[in-house]
Amino acid sequence: MKLAADHSNADTPEFSDYPLLTASASEDTVNTDPAWYTPARLLIAFCVVSFLVFLDRGIIASNGVNGDKESNTGIQGEFQLSKFQDGVLPAAFMIGLLIASLVFSELCKYYNAFRLIGWGMAIFMVSSVGCGFANSFWTLLVCRIIMGAGEASIINLTGPFIDDVAPPSQKTLWFGILYLFPTVGIAVGYIFGGVIGASMGWRMPFLIQAAVCVPVVLWLFLVHPISLRTMHDDEEEAHTDLSAPLLGSEAAPAAAVVNSLWGDICILCRHPVFLYSSLGYCPVQGAFGVYSYFGPQAGHELFGVGRESIDLTFGGVTIVTAVVATLLGGWALDRVGSSIKNAMLLNGISAVVGFVAIVAAFWIPPATTTGFVWFIIIFAIGELAIFAGTAPVGAVIVWSVPTRLRPLASGISAIASHILGDVPTPPLVGLLQGYIQDWRISMLVLTLILIVAAVLFFIGAYVKCTDYRPEEERLSLEKGHRLTVSNAGNVGPLVSDMESATMVHHHGDLADHDGSRQ
């Protein structure tokens, strides 16, 4: 496999003086892979990175770290936080994530994307140390914001890398493997933060987390990097009124970057399937946010089960369903043919099944042991359906936009899923429940947003769009056949999945615009 070179504009300054940011000229033109590299090793590395980043989400929310103001334990007890301040801390990463997602998306045009993941992890590691030594609420808040900035590079760039290197006939399954580690990381973070925080103090989990990140950061900086498959500007970037410079055509260098970013965002807005997929996933993420936060409380009040038992039950169900459904969703799309249309249809069906199952679960007759068992079983079916769309959504995001805009698309989609999804829905449902005092009605109203998601996914399935995967990969997989490509670019004898993944990365060209309609 020949490593793809990073393309940039002709007037871009030279960055060869910064070896930790950009690969050298010899690295960009080398005809062989680095000695460490295989697609499977890269997937494992990115799974570890994702796990460590999302481990922090569980740590900050765990009882051992978050603590209690009344008993003077944890963060709340040491800094005497109000409920508002306590709620701000876990959400503070969104500020850094929002800004840094745009920054990293623009930087990967000029710098090696693999190195940028290293810088993101370094920022995350240093901020974790800052959290461990924070001496006030405001210091801790700033560190949380910076941690979100470091996380942005992982969210933006790992998905496009996997899109490049995964075996074509198993690509969505590989997305599923990558995307299940955030859920696993959060779940382990609850346990890790609870156990270590309770026995060694709330600061220690952050410091241990930073120590574990050290070898990962060093590895990302020191190994021979690979590059994202990129492309020169194409017809999608023709100057139009929609993508006119935001700050004028004769802009200073910093303003030119803003103009470039604005133009890229405008290009993304002209890709309807990207918009339908991103917006469709927001209600799904919003619903999951409510089930995670209020599910145990609602189950306790409806069925009279002890809080500790129901916390453990909900946690176990969420972990198992997330792992099984995320992998199953990726595998299913690969089996039926990984076209964009099939992915959107699968997402729509998953949302409908999830809606029906979860509504049914919350209308099980209350206050009986048998009722709670049936509630958990049917609720688990609903969560299975919801999680099954995770890998297909991630795949559509990077397949439905120009190749070089995949990092920006991944970042914007992730930001939207939080801002329009799991950030506003818990407080809104809490407000509704406080007014009507009926968890069945509150959950029914909340779950209706899954119908909105299904409608958006189904519409997106029948909107004409360009599939930006390499043409030979797209045509072969949509017909349900394993990709077979020779080095000359012609269809050849059957090759292994790993070999075909290498060949696709080698070709790395944009599918013909006129011939790549669904």
Short mmCIF file of C-alpha atoms in Angstrom, two decimals:
data_model
loop_
_atom_site.label_atom_id
_atom_site.label_comp_id
_atom_site.label_asym_id
_atom_site.label_seq_id
_atom_site.Cartn_x
_atom_site.Cartn_y
_atom_site.Cartn_z
CA MET A 1 0.00 0.00 0.00
CA LYS A 2 1.26 3.41 -0.90
CA LEU A 3 0.64 5.96 1.79
CA ALA A 4 -1.59 8.81 0.70
CA ALA A 5 0.06 12.20 0.65
CA ASP A 6 -1.54 15.18 2.35
CA HIS A 7 -2.54 17.76 -0.30
CA SER A 8 -2.81 21.44 0.45
CA ASN A 9 -3.19 24.69 -1.41
CA ALA A 10 -0.24 25.99 -3.38
CA ASP A 11 0.13 29.02 -1.15
CA THR A 12 0.21 26.97 2.03
CA PRO A 13 3.38 27.64 4.05
CA GLU A 14 5.95 24.90 4.45
CA PHE A 15 5.57 22.92 7.68
CA SER A 16 8.60 20.65 7.40
CA ASP A 17 10.16 22.43 10.36
CA TYR A 18 7.58 20.74 12.60
CA PRO A 19 8.30 16.99 12.44
CA LEU A 20 5.87 16.09 15.21
CA LEU A 21 3.02 17.61 13.22
CA THR A 22 3.69 16.59 9.65
CA ALA A 23 5.34 13.64 7.98
CA SER A 24 8.55 14.39 6.15
CA ALA A 25 8.68 14.40 2.36
CA SER A 26 10.11 10.91 2.38
CA GLU A 27 7.22 9.72 4.55
CA ASP A 28 4.67 11.13 2.12
CA THR A 29 6.20 9.47 -0.91
CA VAL A 30 7.25 6.10 0.50
CA ASN A 31 5.95 3.10 -1.46
CA THR A 32 5.82 0.67 1.45
CA ASP A 33 3.95 0.66 4.73
CA PRO A 34 5.65 1.40 8.06
CA ALA A 35 6.96 -1.77 9.70
CA TRP A 36 4.43 -1.52 12.54
CA TYR A 37 1.41 -1.04 10.32
CA THR A 38 -1.39 -3.43 9.51
CA PRO A 39 -5.08 -2.44 9.31
CA ALA A 40 -5.87 -4.60 12.34
CA ARG A 41 -3.13 -2.98 14.44
CA LEU A 42 -4.37 0.48 13.52
CA LEU A 43 -7.91 -0.49 14.55
CA ILE A 44 -6.64 -1.82 17.90
CA ALA A 45 -4.65 1.38 18.49
CA PHE A 46 -7.66 3.60 17.80
CA CYS A 47 -9.89 1.42 19.98
CA VAL A 48 -7.44 1.96 22.86
CA VAL A 49 -7.39 5.71 22.21
CA SER A 50 -11.21 5.90 22.13
CA PHE A 51 -11.48 3.82 25.29
CA LEU A 52 -9.11 6.11 27.23
CA VAL A 53 -10.86 9.29 26.10
CA PHE A 54 -14.33 8.07 27.02
CA LEU A 55 -13.12 6.47 30.26
CA ASP A 56 -12.92 10.03 31.53
CA ARG A 57 -16.66 10.57 30.94
CA GLY A 58 -17.42 7.73 33.35
CA ILE A 59 -14.82 8.88 35.88
CA ILE A 60 -16.20 12.41 36.23
CA ALA A 61 -19.75 11.07 36.72
CA SER A 62 -18.89 8.28 39.18
CA ASN A 63 -19.91 8.59 42.80
CA GLY A 64 -16.33 8.06 43.99
CA VAL A 65 -15.11 11.11 42.05
CA ASN A 66 -18.18 13.33 41.87
CA GLY A 67 -18.99 12.70 45.52
CA ASP A 68 -21.59 14.45 47.63
CA LYS A 69 -21.74 17.98 49.02
CA GLU A 70 -23.51 17.03 52.24
CA SER A 71 -20.98 14.37 53.20
CA ASN A 72 -18.00 16.46 52.01
CA THR A 73 -16.81 13.77 49.62
CA GLY A 74 -15.45 13.99 46.09
CA ILE A 75 -15.43 17.09 43.91
CA GLN A 76 -18.76 18.35 45.22
CA GLY A 77 -17.64 18.07 48.83
CA GLU A 78 -14.18 19.64 48.42
CA PHE A 79 -15.30 22.64 46.36
CA GLN A 80 -18.84 22.87 47.84
CA LEU A 81 -20.45 22.97 44.42
CA SER A 82 -24.00 23.95 43.71
CA LYS A 83 -26.14 21.58 41.64
CA PHE A 84 -25.68 23.89 38.66
CA GLN A 85 -21.88 23.87 38.99
CA ASP A 86 -21.90 20.11 39.38
CA GLY A 87 -23.97 19.78 36.20
CA VAL A 88 -21.65 22.09 34.26
CA LEU A 89 -18.52 19.98 34.86
CA PRO A 90 -19.44 16.88 32.82
CA ALA A 91 -20.83 19.08 30.01
CA ALA A 92 -17.87 21.49 29.90
CA PHE A 93 -15.99 19.32 27.41
CA MET A 94 -18.57 20.38 24.78
CA ILE A 95 -17.07 23.88 24.62
CA GLY A 96 -13.61 22.57 23.81
CA LEU A 97 -15.00 19.87 21.53
CA LEU A 98 -17.02 22.39 19.50
CA ILE A 99 -14.10 24.74 18.87
CA ALA A 100 -11.37 22.14 18.47
CA SER A 101 -13.40 19.97 16.07
CA LEU A 102 -13.36 22.83 13.59
CA VAL A 103 -9.69 23.54 14.25
CA PHE A 104 -8.50 19.94 13.82
CA SER A 105 -10.64 19.54 10.69
CA GLU A 106 -8.84 22.49 9.13
CA LEU A 107 -5.38 21.50 10.40
CA CYS A 108 -5.54 18.05 8.82
CA LYS A 109 -5.40 19.75 5.40
CA TYR A 110 -1.87 20.88 6.18
CA TYR A 111 -0.55 18.51 8.83
CA ASN A 112 -0.35 14.74 9.08
CA ALA A 113 -3.65 13.51 10.58
CA PHE A 114 -2.00 10.66 12.49
CA ARG A 115 0.27 13.17 14.25
CA LEU A 116 -2.76 15.36 15.05
CA ILE A 117 -4.34 12.43 16.90
CA GLY A 118 -1.12 12.30 18.92
CA TRP A 119 -1.42 15.99 19.76
CA GLY A 120 -5.04 15.50 20.73
CA MET A 121 -4.09 12.71 23.11
CA ALA A 122 -1.27 14.84 24.52
CA ILE A 123 -3.69 17.69 25.22
CA PHE A 124 -6.08 15.23 26.85
CA MET A 125 -3.27 13.74 28.99
CA VAL A 126 -1.99 17.11 30.26
CA SER A 127 -5.53 18.27 31.02
CA SER A 128 -6.15 15.08 32.98
CA VAL A 129 -3.14 15.92 35.13
CA GLY A 130 -4.59 19.41 35.57
CA CYS A 131 -7.87 17.91 36.80
CA GLY A 132 -5.93 15.83 39.33
CA PHE A 133 -4.19 18.92 40.76
CA ALA A 134 -7.07 21.42 40.41
CA ASN A 135 -7.37 23.71 43.45
CA SER A 136 -10.71 25.32 42.61
CA PHE A 137 -13.89 24.80 40.63
CA TRP A 138 -12.74 27.22 37.94
CA THR A 139 -9.40 25.49 37.45
CA LEU A 140 -11.19 22.19 37.12
CA LEU A 141 -13.69 23.71 34.68
CA VAL A 142 -10.91 25.03 32.41
CA CYS A 143 -9.21 21.64 32.43
CA ARG A 144 -12.48 19.95 31.47
CA ILE A 145 -12.88 22.32 28.52
CA ILE A 146 -9.33 21.64 27.34
CA MET A 147 -9.92 17.90 27.65
CA GLY A 148 -12.81 18.31 25.22
CA ALA A 149 -10.45 20.01 22.81
CA GLY A 150 -8.08 17.04 22.94
CA GLU A 151 -10.95 14.63 22.43
CA ALA A 152 -11.92 16.41 19.20
CA SER A 153 -9.00 15.01 17.20
CA ILE A 154 -9.98 11.45 18.11
CA ILE A 155 -13.64 11.97 17.18
CA ASN A 156 -12.79 13.72 13.91
CA LEU A 157 -9.96 11.57 12.58
CA THR A 158 -10.19 7.96 13.73
CA GLY A 159 -13.32 7.23 11.69
CA PRO A 160 -11.84 8.42 8.36
CA PHE A 161 -8.69 6.36 9.00
CA ILE A 162 -10.76 3.22 9.56
CA ASP A 163 -12.73 4.02 6.40
CA ASP A 164 -9.42 3.98 4.52
CA VAL A 165 -7.93 0.76 5.86
CA ALA A 166 -10.82 -1.56 6.80
CA PRO A 167 -11.45 -4.63 4.60
CA PRO A 168 -14.16 -3.48 2.16
CA SER A 169 -16.44 -6.46 2.81
CA GLN A 170 -16.24 -5.86 6.59
CA LYS A 171 -15.95 -2.08 6.70
CA THR A 172 -19.15 -1.35 8.62
CA LEU A 173 -18.31 -4.08 11.13
CA TRP A 174 -14.97 -2.35 11.72
CA PHE A 175 -16.85 0.91 12.32
CA GLY A 176 -18.95 -1.02 14.84
CA ILE A 177 -15.86 -2.27 16.66
CA LEU A 178 -14.42 1.26 16.83
CA TYR A 179 -17.67 2.85 18.01
CA LEU A 180 -18.46 0.37 20.77
CA PHE A 181 -15.41 1.45 22.80
CA PRO A 182 -16.86 4.83 23.84
CA THR A 183 -19.72 3.01 25.58
CA VAL A 184 -17.35 0.48 27.13
CA GLY A 185 -15.02 3.27 28.24
CA ILE A 186 -17.81 5.18 29.99
CA ALA A 187 -19.06 2.03 31.73
CA VAL A 188 -15.57 1.08 32.96
CA GLY A 189 -15.04 4.71 34.01
CA TYR A 190 -18.02 4.48 36.39
CA ILE A 191 -16.47 1.45 38.07
CA PHE A 192 -12.88 2.70 37.99
CA GLY A 193 -13.78 6.14 39.33
CA GLY A 194 -16.05 4.69 41.97
CA VAL A 195 -13.52 2.19 43.31
CA ILE A 196 -10.32 4.28 43.07
CA GLY A 197 -12.04 7.53 44.06
CA ALA A 198 -13.57 6.00 47.17
CA SER A 199 -10.32 4.40 48.34
CA MET A 200 -7.63 6.87 47.17
CA GLY A 201 -9.43 10.18 46.74
CA TRP A 202 -11.16 11.78 43.75
CA ARG A 203 -7.92 13.16 42.26
CA MET A 204 -6.19 9.82 41.82
CA PRO A 205 -8.36 8.45 38.95
CA PHE A 206 -7.43 11.47 36.82
CA LEU A 207 -3.72 11.04 37.55
CA ILE A 208 -3.78 7.30 36.84
CA GLN A 209 -5.67 8.00 33.62
CA ALA A 210 -2.96 10.47 32.57
CA ALA A 211 -0.20 7.98 33.40
CA VAL A 212 -1.84 5.32 31.22
CA CYS A 213 -2.00 7.85 28.37
CA VAL A 214 1.78 8.48 28.42
CA PRO A 215 2.89 5.40 26.43
CA VAL A 216 0.02 5.90 23.97
CA VAL A 217 1.04 9.51 23.32
CA LEU A 218 4.71 8.56 22.91
CA TRP A 219 3.78 5.82 20.46
CA LEU A 220 1.63 8.20 18.37
CA PHE A 221 4.51 10.67 18.17
CA LEU A 222 7.41 8.28 17.60
CA VAL A 223 6.14 5.67 15.14
CA HIS A 224 6.34 6.22 11.41
CA PRO A 225 2.95 7.85 10.57
CA ILE A 226 0.45 6.92 7.91
CA SER A 227 -1.74 9.45 6.11
CA LEU A 228 -5.39 9.86 5.32
CA ARG A 229 -6.56 9.28 1.76
CA THR A 230 -7.03 12.82 0.46
CA MET A 231 -7.72 14.54 -2.83
CA HIS A 232 -7.24 17.81 -4.66
CA ASP A 233 -10.10 20.27 -4.96
CA ASP A 234 -12.87 19.05 -7.25
CA GLU A 235 -16.03 20.39 -8.78
CA GLU A 236 -17.74 20.33 -5.39
CA GLU A 237 -15.61 23.30 -4.38
CA ALA A 238 -16.43 25.62 -7.25
CA HIS A 239 -16.96 29.15 -5.99
CA THR A 240 -20.64 29.84 -5.57
CA ASP A 241 -22.64 32.40 -3.70
CA LEU A 242 -23.22 29.79 -0.97
CA SER A 243 -19.51 29.29 -0.31
CA ALA A 244 -18.36 32.87 -0.88
CA PRO A 245 -15.55 34.00 1.45
CA LEU A 246 -16.89 34.90 4.86
CA LEU A 247 -14.24 37.56 5.57
CA GLY A 248 -13.50 38.84 2.07
CA SER A 249 -11.26 37.50 -0.68
CA GLU A 250 -8.22 39.57 0.35
CA ALA A 251 -8.06 38.14 3.85
CA ALA A 252 -5.12 37.86 6.23
CA PRO A 253 -3.73 34.33 6.80
CA ALA A 254 -5.86 33.70 9.91
CA ALA A 255 -8.97 35.02 8.18
CA ALA A 256 -8.14 32.89 5.13
CA VAL A 257 -8.35 29.82 7.32
CA VAL A 258 -11.78 30.96 8.53
CA ASN A 259 -12.84 31.47 4.92
CA SER A 260 -11.62 28.00 4.02
CA LEU A 261 -13.48 26.45 6.94
CA TRP A 262 -16.65 28.38 6.10
CA GLY A 263 -16.45 27.18 2.50
CA ASP A 264 -16.06 23.57 3.66
CA ILE A 265 -19.09 23.85 5.95
CA CYS A 266 -21.11 25.25 3.05
CA ILE A 267 -20.04 22.30 0.90
CA LEU A 268 -21.19 19.85 3.59
CA CYS A 269 -24.57 21.61 3.70
CA ARG A 270 -25.04 20.76 0.02
CA HIS A 271 -24.91 17.02 0.78
CA PRO A 272 -28.45 16.09 1.89
CA VAL A 273 -27.73 12.53 2.99
CA PHE A 274 -25.04 13.79 5.36
CA LEU A 275 -27.59 16.24 6.80
CA TYR A 276 -30.37 13.65 7.11
CA SER A 277 -28.01 11.13 8.73
CA SER A 278 -26.55 13.64 11.19
CA LEU A 279 -29.91 15.14 12.14
CA GLY A 280 -31.53 11.70 12.29
CA TYR A 281 -29.01 10.53 14.84
CA CYS A 282 -29.64 13.51 17.14
CA PRO A 283 -33.03 12.20 18.42
CA VAL A 284 -31.49 8.74 18.87
CA GLN A 285 -28.66 10.18 20.96
CA GLY A 286 -31.14 12.35 22.85
CA ALA A 287 -33.33 9.37 23.71
CA PHE A 288 -30.36 7.33 24.88
CA GLY A 289 -29.20 10.23 27.04
CA VAL A 290 -32.55 10.24 28.84
CA TYR A 291 -32.70 6.45 29.24
CA SER A 292 -29.20 6.46 30.72
CA TYR A 293 -29.92 9.28 33.15
CA PHE A 294 -33.56 8.74 34.14
CA GLY A 295 -34.06 5.05 33.26
CA PRO A 296 -33.00 3.68 36.67
CA GLN A 297 -35.03 6.30 38.52
CA ALA A 298 -38.12 5.63 36.41
CA GLY A 299 -37.74 1.86 36.83
CA HIS A 300 -37.36 2.23 40.59
CA GLU A 301 -40.50 4.33 40.97
CA LEU A 302 -42.60 2.22 38.58
CA PHE A 303 -41.63 -1.25 39.80
CA GLY A 304 -40.45 -0.67 43.36
CA VAL A 305 -37.06 -2.31 42.80
CA GLY A 306 -34.16 -1.20 45.04
CA ARG A 307 -31.95 1.55 43.69
CA GLU A 308 -28.72 -0.44 43.89
CA SER A 309 -30.25 -3.43 42.12
CA ILE A 310 -31.78 -1.37 39.35
CA ASP A 311 -28.58 0.66 38.85
CA LEU A 312 -26.64 -2.56 38.40
CA THR A 313 -29.31 -4.02 36.11
CA PHE A 314 -29.53 -0.95 33.88
CA GLY A 315 -25.76 -0.66 33.69
CA GLY A 316 -25.34 -4.30 32.72
CA VAL A 317 -28.11 -4.15 30.12
CA THR A 318 -26.63 -1.01 28.57
CA ILE A 319 -23.13 -2.48 28.27
CA VAL A 320 -24.28 -5.81 26.84
CA THR A 321 -26.76 -4.31 24.37
CA ALA A 322 -24.25 -1.66 23.25
CA VAL A 323 -21.55 -4.22 22.48
CA VAL A 324 -23.85 -6.75 20.82
CA ALA A 325 -25.96 -4.28 18.83
CA THR A 326 -23.09 -2.09 17.62
CA LEU A 327 -21.28 -5.12 16.20
CA LEU A 328 -24.50 -6.66 14.92
CA GLY A 329 -25.52 -3.47 13.12
CA GLY A 330 -22.19 -3.26 11.32
CA TRP A 331 -22.23 -6.95 10.43
CA ALA A 332 -25.83 -6.75 9.14
CA LEU A 333 -25.09 -3.86 6.78
CA ASP A 334 -22.05 -5.65 5.40
CA ARG A 335 -24.19 -8.75 4.80
CA VAL A 336 -27.05 -7.02 2.95
CA GLY A 337 -24.74 -4.80 0.91
CA SER A 338 -23.13 -1.67 2.33
CA SER A 339 -24.80 0.96 0.16
CA ILE A 340 -25.78 4.32 1.61
CA LYS A 341 -29.44 3.53 0.91
CA ASN A 342 -29.27 0.24 2.83
CA ALA A 343 -27.53 1.98 5.75
CA MET A 344 -30.22 4.66 5.98
CA LEU A 345 -33.01 2.07 5.75
CA LEU A 346 -31.37 0.01 8.50
CA ASN A 347 -31.16 3.11 10.69
CA GLY A 348 -34.81 3.93 10.08
CA ILE A 349 -35.98 0.41 10.88
CA SER A 350 -33.84 0.38 14.03
CA ALA A 351 -35.45 3.63 15.23
CA VAL A 352 -38.97 2.26 14.65
CA VAL A 353 -38.24 -1.02 16.45
CA GLY A 354 -36.63 0.89 19.31
CA PHE A 355 -39.67 3.15 19.62
CA VAL A 356 -42.14 0.25 19.73
CA ALA A 357 -40.11 -1.80 22.22
CA ILE A 358 -39.35 0.99 24.68
CA VAL A 359 -42.91 2.33 24.68
CA ALA A 360 -44.11 -1.23 25.34
CA ALA A 361 -41.55 -1.67 28.14
CA PHE A 362 -42.73 1.38 30.08
CA TRP A 363 -46.36 0.25 29.83
CA ILE A 364 -45.74 -3.12 31.50
CA PRO A 365 -48.06 -3.47 34.56
CA PRO A 366 -46.19 -1.99 37.57
CA ALA A 367 -45.25 -3.09 41.06
CA THR A 368 -44.69 -6.79 40.31
CA THR A 369 -41.47 -8.77 40.15
CA THR A 370 -42.60 -10.42 36.93
CA GLY A 371 -43.44 -7.01 35.51
CA PHE A 372 -39.91 -5.75 36.13
CA VAL A 373 -38.38 -8.82 34.44
CA TRP A 374 -40.51 -8.26 31.34
CA PHE A 375 -39.69 -4.55 31.48
CA ILE A 376 -35.95 -5.25 31.37
CA ILE A 377 -36.29 -7.81 28.56
CA ILE A 378 -38.37 -5.54 26.32
CA PHE A 379 -36.30 -2.47 27.22
CA ALA A 380 -33.15 -4.40 26.24
CA ILE A 381 -34.70 -5.16 22.84
CA GLY A 382 -35.33 -1.43 22.41
CA GLU A 383 -31.74 -0.55 23.31
CA LEU A 384 -30.47 -3.24 20.95
CA ALA A 385 -32.40 -1.58 18.13
CA ILE A 386 -31.14 1.89 19.02
CA PHE A 387 -27.48 0.84 19.24
CA ALA A 388 -27.71 -1.15 15.98
CA GLY A 389 -27.65 2.11 14.02
CA THR A 390 -24.35 3.34 15.49
CA ALA A 391 -21.99 1.82 12.92
CA PRO A 392 -24.20 2.50 9.85
CA VAL A 393 -24.55 6.16 10.84
CA GLY A 394 -20.80 6.53 11.24
CA ALA A 395 -20.27 4.90 7.85
CA VAL A 396 -22.77 7.12 6.04
CA ILE A 397 -21.18 10.26 7.50
CA VAL A 398 -17.83 9.51 5.83
CA TRP A 399 -19.23 7.95 2.63
CA SER A 400 -21.62 10.78 1.73
CA VAL A 401 -19.17 13.72 1.72
CA PRO A 402 -16.04 14.55 -0.34
CA THR A 403 -13.07 12.54 0.84
CA ARG A 404 -11.07 15.41 2.27
CA LEU A 405 -14.09 16.64 4.28
CA ARG A 406 -14.57 13.40 6.23
CA PRO A 407 -12.87 14.74 9.40
CA LEU A 408 -14.99 17.89 9.40
CA ALA A 409 -18.16 15.86 8.73
CA SER A 410 -17.36 13.47 11.61
CA GLY A 411 -16.76 16.38 13.98
CA ILE A 412 -19.88 18.33 13.04
CA SER A 413 -22.02 15.20 13.29
CA ALA A 414 -20.67 14.43 16.78
CA ILE A 415 -21.23 18.01 17.94
CA ALA A 416 -24.78 18.03 16.58
CA SER A 417 -25.61 14.75 18.32
CA HIS A 418 -24.71 16.36 21.65
CA ILE A 419 -26.07 19.89 21.16
CA LEU A 420 -29.35 18.66 19.62
CA GLY A 421 -29.37 15.29 21.38
CA ASP A 422 -28.21 14.21 24.83
CA VAL A 423 -27.46 17.70 26.20
CA PRO A 424 -30.97 19.23 26.08
CA THR A 425 -33.19 16.15 26.43
CA PRO A 426 -32.51 15.13 30.09
CA PRO A 427 -33.34 18.56 31.55
CA LEU A 428 -36.42 18.87 29.30
CA VAL A 429 -37.71 15.44 30.35
CA GLY A 430 -36.93 16.29 33.99
CA LEU A 431 -38.98 19.46 33.60
CA LEU A 432 -41.87 17.50 32.06
CA GLN A 433 -41.76 14.83 34.77
CA GLY A 434 -41.75 17.48 37.48
CA TYR A 435 -44.95 18.87 36.00
CA ILE A 436 -46.97 15.73 35.24
CA GLN A 437 -45.45 13.31 37.81
CA ASP A 438 -45.96 10.25 35.58
CA TRP A 439 -42.92 8.42 34.22
CA ARG A 440 -45.00 6.49 31.70
CA ILE A 441 -46.24 9.64 30.01
CA SER A 442 -42.85 11.36 30.26
CA MET A 443 -41.05 8.43 28.63
CA LEU A 444 -43.74 8.09 25.96
CA VAL A 445 -43.38 11.74 24.99
CA LEU A 446 -39.59 11.44 24.96
CA THR A 447 -39.61 8.24 22.91
CA LEU A 448 -41.72 9.91 20.20
CA ILE A 449 -38.53 11.61 19.00
CA LEU A 450 -37.39 8.23 17.68
CA ILE A 451 -40.17 8.55 15.09
CA VAL A 452 -38.61 11.84 14.01
CA ALA A 453 -35.31 10.00 13.61
CA ALA A 454 -36.96 7.24 11.56
CA VAL A 455 -38.61 9.75 9.22
CA LEU A 456 -35.30 11.54 8.61
CA PHE A 457 -33.48 8.26 7.94
CA PHE A 458 -36.17 7.00 5.55
CA ILE A 459 -36.19 10.28 3.62
CA GLY A 460 -32.39 10.16 3.41
CA ALA A 461 -32.55 6.63 2.01
CA TYR A 462 -34.36 7.87 -1.10
CA VAL A 463 -32.50 11.12 -1.70
CA LYS A 464 -30.05 10.99 -4.58
CA CYS A 465 -26.49 11.47 -3.43
CA THR A 466 -22.89 10.84 -4.38
CA ASP A 467 -21.13 7.90 -2.76
CA TYR A 468 -17.55 9.07 -2.34
CA ARG A 469 -15.97 5.69 -1.79
CA PRO A 470 -13.62 4.46 -4.52
CA GLU A 471 -15.83 3.38 -7.40
CA GLU A 472 -14.62 -0.22 -7.61
CA GLU A 473 -15.28 -0.72 -3.89
CA ARG A 474 -18.73 0.83 -4.00
CA LEU A 475 -19.97 -1.04 -7.06
CA SER A 476 -18.69 -4.40 -5.86
CA LEU A 477 -20.09 -4.17 -2.34
CA GLU A 478 -23.49 -2.78 -3.38
CA LYS A 479 -23.89 -5.90 -5.52
CA GLY A 480 -23.11 -8.01 -2.46
CA HIS A 481 -19.77 -9.29 -3.76
CA ARG A 482 -16.39 -9.19 -2.06
CA LEU A 483 -14.14 -6.56 -3.58
CA THR A 484 -11.52 -7.95 -5.94
CA VAL A 485 -9.03 -5.44 -7.27
CA SER A 486 -5.73 -5.91 -8.98
CA ASN A 487 -2.86 -3.46 -8.73
CA ALA A 488 -3.68 -2.26 -12.24
CA GLY A 489 -7.12 -1.22 -11.03
CA ASN A 490 -9.02 -3.96 -12.88
CA VAL A 491 -11.21 -6.68 -11.46
CA GLY A 492 -9.03 -9.66 -10.75
CA PRO A 493 -8.95 -12.94 -8.86
CA LEU A 494 -10.45 -13.14 -5.41
CA VAL A 495 -8.11 -11.74 -2.77
CA SER A 496 -8.24 -11.68 1.00
CA ASP A 497 -10.02 -8.90 2.87
CA MET A 498 -6.75 -7.47 4.14
CA GLU A 499 -5.26 -7.42 0.65
CA SER A 500 -8.33 -5.74 -0.79
CA ALA A 501 -8.23 -3.14 1.99
CA THR A 502 -4.62 -2.40 1.09
CA MET A 503 -5.46 -2.06 -2.59
CA VAL A 504 -8.35 0.30 -1.95
CA HIS A 505 -6.13 2.51 0.17
CA HIS A 506 -3.55 2.41 -2.61
CA HIS A 507 -5.98 3.62 -5.27
CA GLY A 508 -7.67 6.17 -2.99
CA ASP A 509 -9.40 8.07 -5.82
CA LEU A 510 -12.76 9.76 -5.65
CA ALA A 511 -15.54 7.88 -7.38
CA ASP A 512 -16.60 9.47 -10.65
CA HIS A 513 -19.10 12.18 -9.77
CA ASP A 514 -21.54 11.46 -12.59
CA GLY A 515 -21.41 7.71 -12.24
CA SER A 516 -21.72 7.32 -8.48
CA ARG A 517 -25.40 7.96 -7.87
CA GLN A 518 -27.30 5.46 -5.80
#
